[in-house]
């Protein structure tokens, strides 16, 4: 039983990194809905994020992209995983650059950067054919 579990974990190591990315995206969106805007709005949000879209729309995007990535992982769809990795990395890169340019040093900068790199690496693996899963017919 443990050998099968260990083999599954080794075969799905990148899957787990993408799973954590989907959890991060959903958690950021849910956190934004649960915490009052006055507490969460910082200068980096006002100068960067809010110039493009309203705050609640950003929260919805985080939740939707996180759910999409979670569902693509659940069904082991390479096309879905590729699209989800692209969307997640784009959103996380935007967040990283937004905080770096408009904000000040914040610990979330490291997390956003790491998870954007995880998604870019997943996208690289999928587009280069390194992933071994096949789409169901």
Short mmCIF file of N, CA, C and O in Angstrom, two decimals:
data_model
loop_
_atom_site.label_atom_id
_atom_site.label_comp_id
_atom_site.label_asym_id
_atom_site.label_seq_id
_atom_site.Cartn_x
_atom_site.Cartn_y
_atom_site.Cartn_z
N UNK A 1 0.83 -1.18 0.00
CA UNK A 1 0.00 0.00 0.00
C UNK A 1 0.88 1.26 0.00
O UNK A 1 0.60 2.20 -0.73
N UNK A 2 1.92 1.29 0.83
CA UNK A 2 2.78 2.46 0.91
C UNK A 2 3.62 2.64 -0.35
O UNK A 2 3.92 3.76 -0.74
N UNK A 3 3.98 1.52 -0.99
CA UNK A 3 4.74 1.62 -2.24
C UNK A 3 3.89 2.26 -3.33
O UNK A 3 4.38 3.08 -4.10
N UNK A 4 2.62 1.88 -3.39
CA UNK A 4 1.73 2.47 -4.39
C UNK A 4 1.53 3.96 -4.13
O UNK A 4 1.56 4.77 -5.05
N UNK A 5 1.38 4.34 -2.87
CA UNK A 5 1.22 5.75 -2.51
C UNK A 5 2.49 6.54 -2.83
O UNK A 5 2.42 7.62 -3.39
N UNK A 6 3.66 5.98 -2.51
CA UNK A 6 4.94 6.65 -2.80
C UNK A 6 5.13 6.82 -4.30
O UNK A 6 5.58 7.87 -4.77
N UNK A 7 4.77 5.81 -5.10
CA UNK A 7 4.89 5.89 -6.55
C UNK A 7 3.93 6.96 -7.11
O UNK A 7 4.29 7.74 -7.99
N UNK A 8 2.74 7.02 -6.55
CA UNK A 8 1.77 8.03 -6.98
C UNK A 8 2.25 9.43 -6.64
O UNK A 8 2.11 10.36 -7.45
N UNK A 9 2.83 9.60 -5.46
CA UNK A 9 3.34 10.91 -5.07
C UNK A 9 4.49 11.34 -5.96
O UNK A 9 4.58 12.50 -6.35
N UNK A 10 5.40 10.43 -6.29
CA UNK A 10 6.51 10.77 -7.18
C UNK A 10 6.00 11.12 -8.57
O UNK A 10 6.51 12.02 -9.22
N UNK A 11 4.99 10.43 -9.04
CA UNK A 11 4.45 10.68 -10.37
C UNK A 11 3.62 11.94 -10.46
O UNK A 11 3.40 12.47 -11.53
N UNK A 12 3.16 12.43 -9.32
CA UNK A 12 2.29 13.60 -9.31
C UNK A 12 2.91 14.79 -8.58
O UNK A 12 2.19 15.68 -8.13
N UNK A 13 4.23 14.86 -8.48
CA UNK A 13 4.85 15.95 -7.71
C UNK A 13 4.51 17.32 -8.28
O UNK A 13 4.24 18.25 -7.53
N UNK A 14 4.48 17.47 -9.58
CA UNK A 14 4.13 18.76 -10.17
C UNK A 14 2.63 19.01 -10.03
O UNK A 14 2.20 20.16 -9.93
N UNK A 15 1.85 17.95 -10.04
CA UNK A 15 0.42 18.06 -9.83
C UNK A 15 0.14 18.72 -8.48
O UNK A 15 -0.71 19.60 -8.37
N UNK A 16 0.88 18.32 -7.44
CA UNK A 16 0.66 18.89 -6.11
C UNK A 16 1.05 20.36 -6.06
O UNK A 16 0.41 21.16 -5.38
N UNK A 17 2.09 20.75 -6.77
CA UNK A 17 2.48 22.17 -6.81
C UNK A 17 1.37 22.99 -7.46
O UNK A 17 1.03 24.08 -6.99
N UNK A 18 0.80 22.48 -8.55
CA UNK A 18 -0.30 23.18 -9.20
C UNK A 18 -1.53 23.20 -8.30
O UNK A 18 -2.29 24.16 -8.30
N UNK A 19 -1.75 22.13 -7.56
CA UNK A 19 -2.88 22.08 -6.64
C UNK A 19 -2.75 23.17 -5.58
O UNK A 19 -3.71 23.87 -5.29
N UNK A 20 -1.56 23.34 -5.02
CA UNK A 20 -1.34 24.39 -4.03
C UNK A 20 -1.54 25.76 -4.66
O UNK A 20 -2.02 26.69 -4.01
N UNK A 21 -1.18 25.90 -5.91
CA UNK A 21 -1.40 27.17 -6.60
C UNK A 21 -2.89 27.47 -6.70
O UNK A 21 -3.32 28.60 -6.49
N UNK A 22 -3.68 26.45 -7.03
CA UNK A 22 -5.13 26.67 -7.12
C UNK A 22 -5.71 27.03 -5.76
O UNK A 22 -6.59 27.88 -5.66
N UNK A 23 -5.19 26.42 -4.70
CA UNK A 23 -5.65 26.74 -3.35
C UNK A 23 -5.28 28.18 -3.01
O UNK A 23 -6.09 28.91 -2.43
N UNK A 24 -4.07 28.61 -3.37
CA UNK A 24 -3.66 29.99 -3.12
C UNK A 24 -4.58 30.98 -3.83
O UNK A 24 -5.03 31.96 -3.24
N UNK A 25 -4.87 30.72 -5.10
CA UNK A 25 -5.73 31.63 -5.86
C UNK A 25 -7.12 31.73 -5.22
O UNK A 25 -7.65 32.83 -5.05
N UNK A 26 -7.69 30.58 -4.87
CA UNK A 26 -9.02 30.60 -4.26
C UNK A 26 -8.98 31.28 -2.89
O UNK A 26 -9.88 32.05 -2.55
N UNK A 27 -7.92 31.04 -2.11
CA UNK A 27 -7.81 31.64 -0.78
C UNK A 27 -7.68 33.16 -0.86
O UNK A 27 -8.29 33.88 -0.07
N UNK A 28 -6.91 33.66 -1.83
CA UNK A 28 -6.77 35.11 -1.99
C UNK A 28 -8.12 35.73 -2.35
O UNK A 28 -8.52 36.76 -1.80
N UNK A 29 -8.86 35.10 -3.26
CA UNK A 29 -10.18 35.62 -3.63
C UNK A 29 -11.17 35.58 -2.49
O UNK A 29 -11.89 36.56 -2.24
N UNK A 30 -11.21 34.48 -1.76
CA UNK A 30 -12.13 34.36 -0.63
C UNK A 30 -11.75 35.33 0.48
O UNK A 30 -12.61 35.96 1.10
N UNK A 31 -10.45 35.46 0.72
CA UNK A 31 -9.97 36.42 1.73
C UNK A 31 -10.43 37.84 1.37
O UNK A 31 -10.86 38.60 2.24
N UNK A 32 -10.35 38.18 0.09
CA UNK A 32 -10.78 39.51 -0.34
C UNK A 32 -12.25 39.75 -0.10
O UNK A 32 -12.66 40.87 0.23
N UNK A 33 -13.07 38.70 -0.26
CA UNK A 33 -14.50 38.85 -0.01
C UNK A 33 -14.82 38.92 1.48
O UNK A 33 -15.77 39.58 1.89
N UNK A 34 -14.04 38.23 2.31
CA UNK A 34 -14.34 38.14 3.75
C UNK A 34 -13.84 39.33 4.55
O UNK A 34 -14.41 39.65 5.59
N UNK A 35 -12.77 39.95 4.12
CA UNK A 35 -12.16 41.05 4.87
C UNK A 35 -12.71 42.38 4.33
O UNK A 35 -12.85 42.54 3.11
N UNK A 36 -13.02 43.31 5.20
CA UNK A 36 -13.51 44.61 4.72
C UNK A 36 -12.50 45.29 3.79
O UNK A 36 -11.29 45.18 3.99
N UNK A 37 -13.01 45.97 2.76
CA UNK A 37 -12.14 46.60 1.77
C UNK A 37 -11.19 47.61 2.40
O UNK A 37 -10.05 47.75 1.95
N UNK A 38 -11.62 48.33 3.42
CA UNK A 38 -10.76 49.32 4.06
C UNK A 38 -9.52 48.70 4.68
O UNK A 38 -8.47 49.32 4.76
N UNK A 39 -9.61 47.45 5.10
CA UNK A 39 -8.48 46.76 5.71
C UNK A 39 -7.50 46.26 4.65
O UNK A 39 -6.30 46.24 4.87
N UNK A 40 -8.02 45.86 3.51
CA UNK A 40 -7.19 45.20 2.49
C UNK A 40 -6.64 46.18 1.46
O UNK A 40 -5.61 45.92 0.87
N UNK A 41 -7.34 47.28 1.22
CA UNK A 41 -6.91 48.21 0.19
C UNK A 41 -5.63 48.92 0.64
O UNK A 41 -5.60 49.59 1.65
N UNK A 42 -4.59 48.73 -0.13
CA UNK A 42 -3.31 49.40 0.12
C UNK A 42 -2.97 50.19 -1.13
O UNK A 42 -3.65 50.07 -2.16
N UNK A 43 -1.93 50.97 -1.06
CA UNK A 43 -1.56 51.82 -2.18
C UNK A 43 -1.26 51.01 -3.44
O UNK A 43 -1.58 51.42 -4.55
N UNK A 44 -0.68 49.82 -3.28
CA UNK A 44 -0.38 49.00 -4.45
C UNK A 44 -1.65 48.56 -5.17
O UNK A 44 -1.68 48.43 -6.39
N UNK A 45 -2.72 48.34 -4.41
CA UNK A 45 -3.99 47.97 -5.04
C UNK A 45 -4.61 49.16 -5.75
O UNK A 45 -5.12 49.04 -6.85
N UNK A 46 -4.58 50.31 -5.11
CA UNK A 46 -5.19 51.50 -5.69
C UNK A 46 -4.46 51.92 -6.96
O UNK A 46 -5.07 52.22 -7.98
N UNK A 47 -3.13 51.95 -6.91
CA UNK A 47 -2.35 52.41 -8.06
C UNK A 47 -2.24 51.38 -9.17
O UNK A 47 -2.03 51.73 -10.32
N UNK A 48 -2.37 50.11 -8.86
CA UNK A 48 -2.18 49.08 -9.87
C UNK A 48 -3.45 48.34 -10.23
O UNK A 48 -4.04 48.53 -11.30
N UNK A 49 -3.92 47.50 -9.33
CA UNK A 49 -5.07 46.64 -9.61
C UNK A 49 -6.32 47.44 -9.97
O UNK A 49 -6.99 47.16 -10.95
N UNK A 50 -6.65 48.44 -9.16
CA UNK A 50 -7.92 49.13 -9.32
C UNK A 50 -7.96 50.07 -10.52
O UNK A 50 -9.03 50.53 -10.90
N UNK A 51 -6.83 50.34 -11.13
CA UNK A 51 -6.83 51.12 -12.36
C UNK A 51 -7.31 50.28 -13.54
O UNK A 51 -7.70 50.83 -14.56
N UNK A 52 -7.24 48.96 -13.39
CA UNK A 52 -7.62 48.07 -14.49
C UNK A 52 -9.04 47.53 -14.31
O UNK A 52 -9.84 47.59 -15.24
N UNK A 53 -9.34 47.00 -13.13
CA UNK A 53 -10.65 46.41 -12.85
C UNK A 53 -11.07 46.75 -11.42
O UNK A 53 -10.21 46.96 -10.56
N UNK A 54 -12.37 46.75 -11.14
CA UNK A 54 -12.83 46.96 -9.76
C UNK A 54 -12.35 45.83 -8.84
O UNK A 54 -12.10 44.71 -9.30
N UNK A 55 -12.26 46.13 -7.56
CA UNK A 55 -11.70 45.19 -6.59
C UNK A 55 -12.46 43.87 -6.55
O UNK A 55 -11.85 42.80 -6.52
N UNK A 56 -13.80 43.93 -6.54
CA UNK A 56 -14.59 42.70 -6.47
C UNK A 56 -14.39 41.82 -7.70
O UNK A 56 -14.46 40.60 -7.61
N UNK A 57 -14.15 42.42 -8.85
CA UNK A 57 -13.89 41.63 -10.05
C UNK A 57 -12.56 40.89 -9.95
O UNK A 57 -12.44 39.76 -10.42
N UNK A 58 -11.56 41.51 -9.34
CA UNK A 58 -10.29 40.82 -9.11
C UNK A 58 -10.50 39.61 -8.22
O UNK A 58 -9.94 38.53 -8.47
N UNK A 59 -11.30 39.77 -7.17
CA UNK A 59 -11.57 38.65 -6.27
C UNK A 59 -12.24 37.49 -7.01
O UNK A 59 -11.88 36.33 -6.81
N UNK A 60 -13.20 37.83 -7.87
CA UNK A 60 -13.88 36.80 -8.65
C UNK A 60 -12.90 36.11 -9.59
O UNK A 60 -12.94 34.88 -9.76
N UNK A 61 -12.00 36.87 -10.22
CA UNK A 61 -11.00 36.27 -11.11
C UNK A 61 -10.10 35.30 -10.37
O UNK A 61 -9.82 34.20 -10.87
N UNK A 62 -9.66 35.67 -9.18
CA UNK A 62 -8.82 34.76 -8.40
C UNK A 62 -9.56 33.47 -8.09
O UNK A 62 -9.01 32.37 -8.26
N UNK A 63 -10.80 33.57 -7.67
CA UNK A 63 -11.58 32.37 -7.34
C UNK A 63 -11.84 31.54 -8.59
O UNK A 63 -11.68 30.31 -8.57
N UNK A 64 -12.24 32.18 -9.68
CA UNK A 64 -12.54 31.44 -10.91
C UNK A 64 -11.31 30.73 -11.47
O UNK A 64 -11.38 29.56 -11.85
N UNK A 65 -10.17 31.43 -11.52
CA UNK A 65 -8.95 30.80 -12.04
C UNK A 65 -8.50 29.67 -11.13
O UNK A 65 -8.03 28.64 -11.60
N UNK A 66 -8.64 29.85 -9.82
CA UNK A 66 -8.30 28.79 -8.88
C UNK A 66 -9.18 27.57 -9.04
O UNK A 66 -8.71 26.44 -9.05
N UNK A 67 -10.49 27.80 -9.18
CA UNK A 67 -11.42 26.67 -9.40
C UNK A 67 -11.16 25.99 -10.73
O UNK A 67 -11.21 24.76 -10.83
N UNK A 68 -10.87 26.77 -11.76
CA UNK A 68 -10.58 26.20 -13.07
C UNK A 68 -9.32 25.32 -12.99
O UNK A 68 -9.30 24.22 -13.52
N UNK A 69 -8.29 25.81 -12.30
CA UNK A 69 -7.07 25.02 -12.18
C UNK A 69 -7.34 23.75 -11.36
O UNK A 69 -6.86 22.68 -11.71
N UNK A 70 -8.12 23.87 -10.31
CA UNK A 70 -8.47 22.72 -9.50
C UNK A 70 -9.22 21.67 -10.32
O UNK A 70 -8.92 20.48 -10.24
N UNK A 71 -10.20 22.11 -11.12
CA UNK A 71 -10.97 21.18 -11.93
C UNK A 71 -10.12 20.55 -13.03
O UNK A 71 -10.27 19.36 -13.33
N UNK A 72 -9.23 21.31 -13.63
CA UNK A 72 -8.35 20.76 -14.66
C UNK A 72 -7.44 19.69 -14.06
O UNK A 72 -7.17 18.66 -14.70
N UNK A 73 -6.99 19.90 -12.85
CA UNK A 73 -6.17 18.90 -12.17
C UNK A 73 -7.00 17.68 -11.79
O UNK A 73 -6.55 16.55 -11.90
N UNK A 74 -8.21 17.92 -11.37
CA UNK A 74 -9.10 16.82 -10.95
C UNK A 74 -9.35 15.87 -12.12
O UNK A 74 -9.36 14.66 -11.95
N UNK A 75 -9.55 16.41 -13.31
CA UNK A 75 -9.84 15.57 -14.48
C UNK A 75 -8.59 15.23 -15.27
O UNK A 75 -8.70 14.59 -16.31
N UNK A 76 -7.41 15.65 -14.79
CA UNK A 76 -6.12 15.37 -15.42
C UNK A 76 -6.13 15.70 -16.91
O UNK A 76 -5.66 14.93 -17.75
N UNK A 77 -6.67 16.84 -17.24
CA UNK A 77 -6.74 17.31 -18.61
C UNK A 77 -5.50 18.16 -18.92
O UNK A 77 -5.28 19.19 -18.29
N UNK A 78 -4.69 17.70 -19.88
CA UNK A 78 -3.49 18.46 -20.23
C UNK A 78 -3.83 19.81 -20.83
O UNK A 78 -3.18 20.81 -20.50
N UNK A 79 -4.82 19.86 -21.68
CA UNK A 79 -5.21 21.14 -22.27
C UNK A 79 -5.73 22.07 -21.19
O UNK A 79 -5.35 23.24 -21.12
N UNK A 80 -6.58 21.55 -20.32
CA UNK A 80 -7.10 22.35 -19.22
C UNK A 80 -6.00 22.80 -18.27
O UNK A 80 -5.99 23.94 -17.82
N UNK A 81 -5.06 21.91 -17.98
CA UNK A 81 -3.95 22.27 -17.10
C UNK A 81 -3.08 23.35 -17.74
O UNK A 81 -2.60 24.25 -17.06
N UNK A 82 -2.87 23.27 -19.04
CA UNK A 82 -2.07 24.28 -19.74
C UNK A 82 -2.74 25.64 -19.71
O UNK A 82 -2.09 26.65 -19.42
N UNK A 83 -4.04 25.66 -19.99
CA UNK A 83 -4.78 26.93 -19.97
C UNK A 83 -4.82 27.48 -18.54
O UNK A 83 -4.60 28.68 -18.33
N UNK A 84 -5.07 26.60 -17.57
CA UNK A 84 -5.12 27.04 -16.17
C UNK A 84 -3.77 27.57 -15.71
O UNK A 84 -3.70 28.58 -15.00
N UNK A 85 -2.69 26.90 -16.09
CA UNK A 85 -1.35 27.37 -15.71
C UNK A 85 -1.04 28.72 -16.33
O UNK A 85 -0.45 29.59 -15.69
N UNK A 86 -1.46 28.91 -17.58
CA UNK A 86 -1.25 30.20 -18.23
C UNK A 86 -2.03 31.31 -17.53
O UNK A 86 -1.49 32.39 -17.23
N UNK A 87 -3.32 31.06 -17.25
CA UNK A 87 -4.14 32.07 -16.59
C UNK A 87 -3.63 32.37 -15.18
O UNK A 87 -3.53 33.53 -14.79
N UNK A 88 -3.29 31.32 -14.44
CA UNK A 88 -2.82 31.51 -13.07
C UNK A 88 -1.48 32.25 -13.06
O UNK A 88 -1.28 33.16 -12.25
N UNK A 89 -0.57 31.85 -13.94
CA UNK A 89 0.73 32.54 -13.96
C UNK A 89 0.58 33.99 -14.38
O UNK A 89 1.25 34.87 -13.82
N UNK A 90 -0.31 34.27 -15.32
CA UNK A 90 -0.53 35.65 -15.74
C UNK A 90 -1.06 36.49 -14.58
O UNK A 90 -0.58 37.61 -14.34
N UNK A 91 -2.03 35.96 -13.86
CA UNK A 91 -2.61 36.68 -12.73
C UNK A 91 -1.59 36.87 -11.61
O UNK A 91 -1.49 37.94 -11.03
N UNK A 92 -0.81 35.85 -11.33
CA UNK A 92 0.17 35.93 -10.26
C UNK A 92 1.36 36.81 -10.63
O UNK A 92 1.91 37.51 -9.77
N UNK A 93 1.75 36.81 -11.90
CA UNK A 93 2.82 37.71 -12.34
C UNK A 93 2.33 39.15 -12.23
O UNK A 93 3.07 40.03 -11.78
N UNK A 94 1.09 39.39 -12.65
CA UNK A 94 0.52 40.73 -12.52
C UNK A 94 0.54 41.17 -11.05
O UNK A 94 0.91 42.28 -10.73
N UNK A 95 0.14 40.28 -10.16
CA UNK A 95 0.15 40.61 -8.73
C UNK A 95 1.54 40.88 -8.20
O UNK A 95 1.76 41.82 -7.44
N UNK A 96 2.51 40.07 -8.61
CA UNK A 96 3.88 40.26 -8.17
C UNK A 96 4.43 41.60 -8.64
O UNK A 96 5.00 42.37 -7.87
N UNK A 97 4.24 41.89 -9.92
CA UNK A 97 4.72 43.16 -10.46
C UNK A 97 3.97 44.35 -9.86
O UNK A 97 4.56 45.40 -9.61
N UNK A 98 2.69 44.17 -9.62
CA UNK A 98 1.88 45.23 -9.03
C UNK A 98 2.39 45.61 -7.65
O UNK A 98 2.56 46.79 -7.34
N UNK A 99 2.66 44.60 -6.83
CA UNK A 99 3.16 44.88 -5.48
C UNK A 99 4.58 45.44 -5.55
O UNK A 99 4.92 46.37 -4.82
N UNK A 100 5.41 44.92 -6.44
CA UNK A 100 6.80 45.38 -6.54
C UNK A 100 6.88 46.82 -7.05
O UNK A 100 7.69 47.61 -6.55
N UNK A 101 6.04 47.19 -8.02
CA UNK A 101 6.12 48.53 -8.61
C UNK A 101 5.38 49.56 -7.78
O UNK A 101 5.92 50.64 -7.49
N UNK A 102 4.14 49.26 -7.39
CA UNK A 102 3.31 50.26 -6.73
C UNK A 102 3.32 50.18 -5.20
O UNK A 102 2.92 51.12 -4.54
N UNK A 103 3.72 49.06 -4.69
CA UNK A 103 3.65 48.89 -3.25
C UNK A 103 5.00 49.00 -2.59
O UNK A 103 5.93 49.60 -3.12
N UNK A 104 5.06 48.42 -1.46
CA UNK A 104 6.30 48.36 -0.72
C UNK A 104 6.60 46.89 -0.45
O UNK A 104 5.81 46.02 -0.77
N UNK A 105 7.76 46.62 0.13
CA UNK A 105 8.13 45.24 0.39
C UNK A 105 7.05 44.58 1.25
O UNK A 105 6.60 45.12 2.25
N UNK A 106 6.64 43.40 0.83
CA UNK A 106 5.62 42.65 1.55
C UNK A 106 5.93 41.18 1.38
O UNK A 106 6.39 40.76 0.31
N UNK A 107 5.68 40.38 2.41
CA UNK A 107 6.01 38.96 2.35
C UNK A 107 5.25 38.23 1.25
O UNK A 107 5.71 37.22 0.73
N UNK A 108 4.09 38.72 0.88
CA UNK A 108 3.31 38.06 -0.16
C UNK A 108 4.00 38.13 -1.52
O UNK A 108 3.73 37.31 -2.40
N UNK A 109 4.91 39.07 -1.66
CA UNK A 109 5.67 39.20 -2.91
C UNK A 109 6.43 37.91 -3.21
O UNK A 109 6.48 37.47 -4.36
N UNK A 110 6.99 37.30 -2.19
CA UNK A 110 7.73 36.04 -2.37
C UNK A 110 6.77 34.92 -2.78
O UNK A 110 7.04 34.18 -3.72
N UNK A 111 5.66 34.81 -2.09
CA UNK A 111 4.69 33.76 -2.39
C UNK A 111 4.12 33.88 -3.80
O UNK A 111 4.03 32.90 -4.52
N UNK A 112 3.75 35.08 -4.18
CA UNK A 112 3.18 35.30 -5.51
C UNK A 112 4.22 34.96 -6.58
O UNK A 112 3.90 34.38 -7.60
N UNK A 113 5.47 35.36 -6.34
CA UNK A 113 6.53 35.07 -7.30
C UNK A 113 6.79 33.59 -7.43
O UNK A 113 6.96 33.06 -8.54
N UNK A 114 6.81 32.87 -6.31
CA UNK A 114 7.05 31.43 -6.35
C UNK A 114 5.92 30.71 -7.08
O UNK A 114 6.16 29.85 -7.93
N UNK A 115 4.69 31.07 -6.78
CA UNK A 115 3.57 30.37 -7.42
C UNK A 115 3.42 30.75 -8.89
O UNK A 115 2.95 29.95 -9.69
N UNK A 116 3.83 31.95 -9.27
CA UNK A 116 3.83 32.27 -10.70
C UNK A 116 4.90 31.44 -11.40
O UNK A 116 4.67 30.94 -12.52
N UNK A 117 6.05 31.22 -10.76
CA UNK A 117 7.09 30.38 -11.35
C UNK A 117 6.64 28.92 -11.44
O UNK A 117 6.93 28.24 -12.43
N UNK A 118 5.92 28.44 -10.44
CA UNK A 118 5.39 27.07 -10.48
C UNK A 118 4.47 26.90 -11.68
O UNK A 118 4.54 25.90 -12.40
N UNK A 119 3.60 27.87 -11.91
CA UNK A 119 2.67 27.77 -13.03
C UNK A 119 3.39 27.90 -14.37
O UNK A 119 3.03 27.23 -15.34
N UNK A 120 4.39 28.75 -14.44
CA UNK A 120 5.17 28.85 -15.68
C UNK A 120 5.91 27.55 -15.96
O UNK A 120 6.01 27.11 -17.11
N UNK A 121 6.44 26.93 -14.92
CA UNK A 121 7.13 25.65 -15.09
C UNK A 121 6.14 24.56 -15.53
O UNK A 121 6.46 23.74 -16.40
N UNK A 122 4.95 24.56 -14.95
CA UNK A 122 3.93 23.59 -15.37
C UNK A 122 3.55 23.82 -16.83
O UNK A 122 3.41 22.85 -17.59
N UNK A 123 3.42 25.07 -17.22
CA UNK A 123 3.10 25.38 -18.62
C UNK A 123 4.22 24.91 -19.54
O UNK A 123 3.96 24.34 -20.60
N UNK A 124 5.46 25.11 -19.12
CA UNK A 124 6.61 24.64 -19.90
C UNK A 124 6.57 23.12 -20.05
O UNK A 124 6.78 22.59 -21.14
N UNK A 125 6.31 22.41 -18.96
CA UNK A 125 6.27 20.94 -19.01
C UNK A 125 5.16 20.45 -19.94
O UNK A 125 5.34 19.49 -20.67
N UNK A 126 4.04 21.11 -19.90
CA UNK A 126 2.90 20.68 -20.73
C UNK A 126 3.17 20.97 -22.20
O UNK A 126 2.95 20.12 -23.07
N UNK A 127 3.65 22.16 -22.51
CA UNK A 127 3.88 22.52 -23.92
C UNK A 127 5.04 21.76 -24.53
O UNK A 127 5.06 21.53 -25.73
N UNK A 128 6.02 21.36 -23.74
CA UNK A 128 7.16 20.60 -24.25
C UNK A 128 6.89 19.11 -24.30
O UNK A 128 7.73 18.35 -24.75
N UNK A 129 5.74 18.67 -23.82
CA UNK A 129 5.40 17.25 -23.89
C UNK A 129 6.05 16.41 -22.80
O UNK A 129 6.13 15.19 -22.93
N UNK A 130 6.51 17.04 -21.74
CA UNK A 130 7.16 16.30 -20.66
C UNK A 130 6.14 15.54 -19.83
O UNK A 130 6.40 14.44 -19.35
N UNK A 131 4.95 16.11 -19.68
CA UNK A 131 3.90 15.44 -18.93
C UNK A 131 3.50 14.16 -19.64
O UNK A 131 3.43 14.10 -20.86
N UNK A 132 3.19 13.13 -18.86
CA UNK A 132 2.90 11.82 -19.42
C UNK A 132 1.41 11.49 -19.50
O UNK A 132 1.06 10.45 -20.01
N UNK A 133 0.58 12.35 -18.98
CA UNK A 133 -0.86 12.07 -19.01
C UNK A 133 -1.41 12.33 -20.39
O UNK A 133 -0.92 13.19 -21.11
N UNK A 134 -2.42 11.60 -20.75
CA UNK A 134 -3.05 11.77 -22.06
C UNK A 134 -4.50 12.15 -21.87
O UNK A 134 -5.16 11.71 -20.93
N UNK A 135 -4.98 12.94 -22.80
CA UNK A 135 -6.37 13.36 -22.77
C UNK A 135 -7.28 12.13 -22.98
O UNK A 135 -7.00 11.30 -23.83
N UNK A 136 -8.37 12.02 -22.22
CA UNK A 136 -9.32 10.95 -22.50
C UNK A 136 -10.06 11.22 -23.80
O UNK A 136 -10.34 12.36 -24.14
N UNK A 137 -10.32 10.18 -24.52
CA UNK A 137 -11.02 10.33 -25.81
C UNK A 137 -12.50 10.31 -25.65
O UNK A 137 -13.10 9.77 -24.87
#
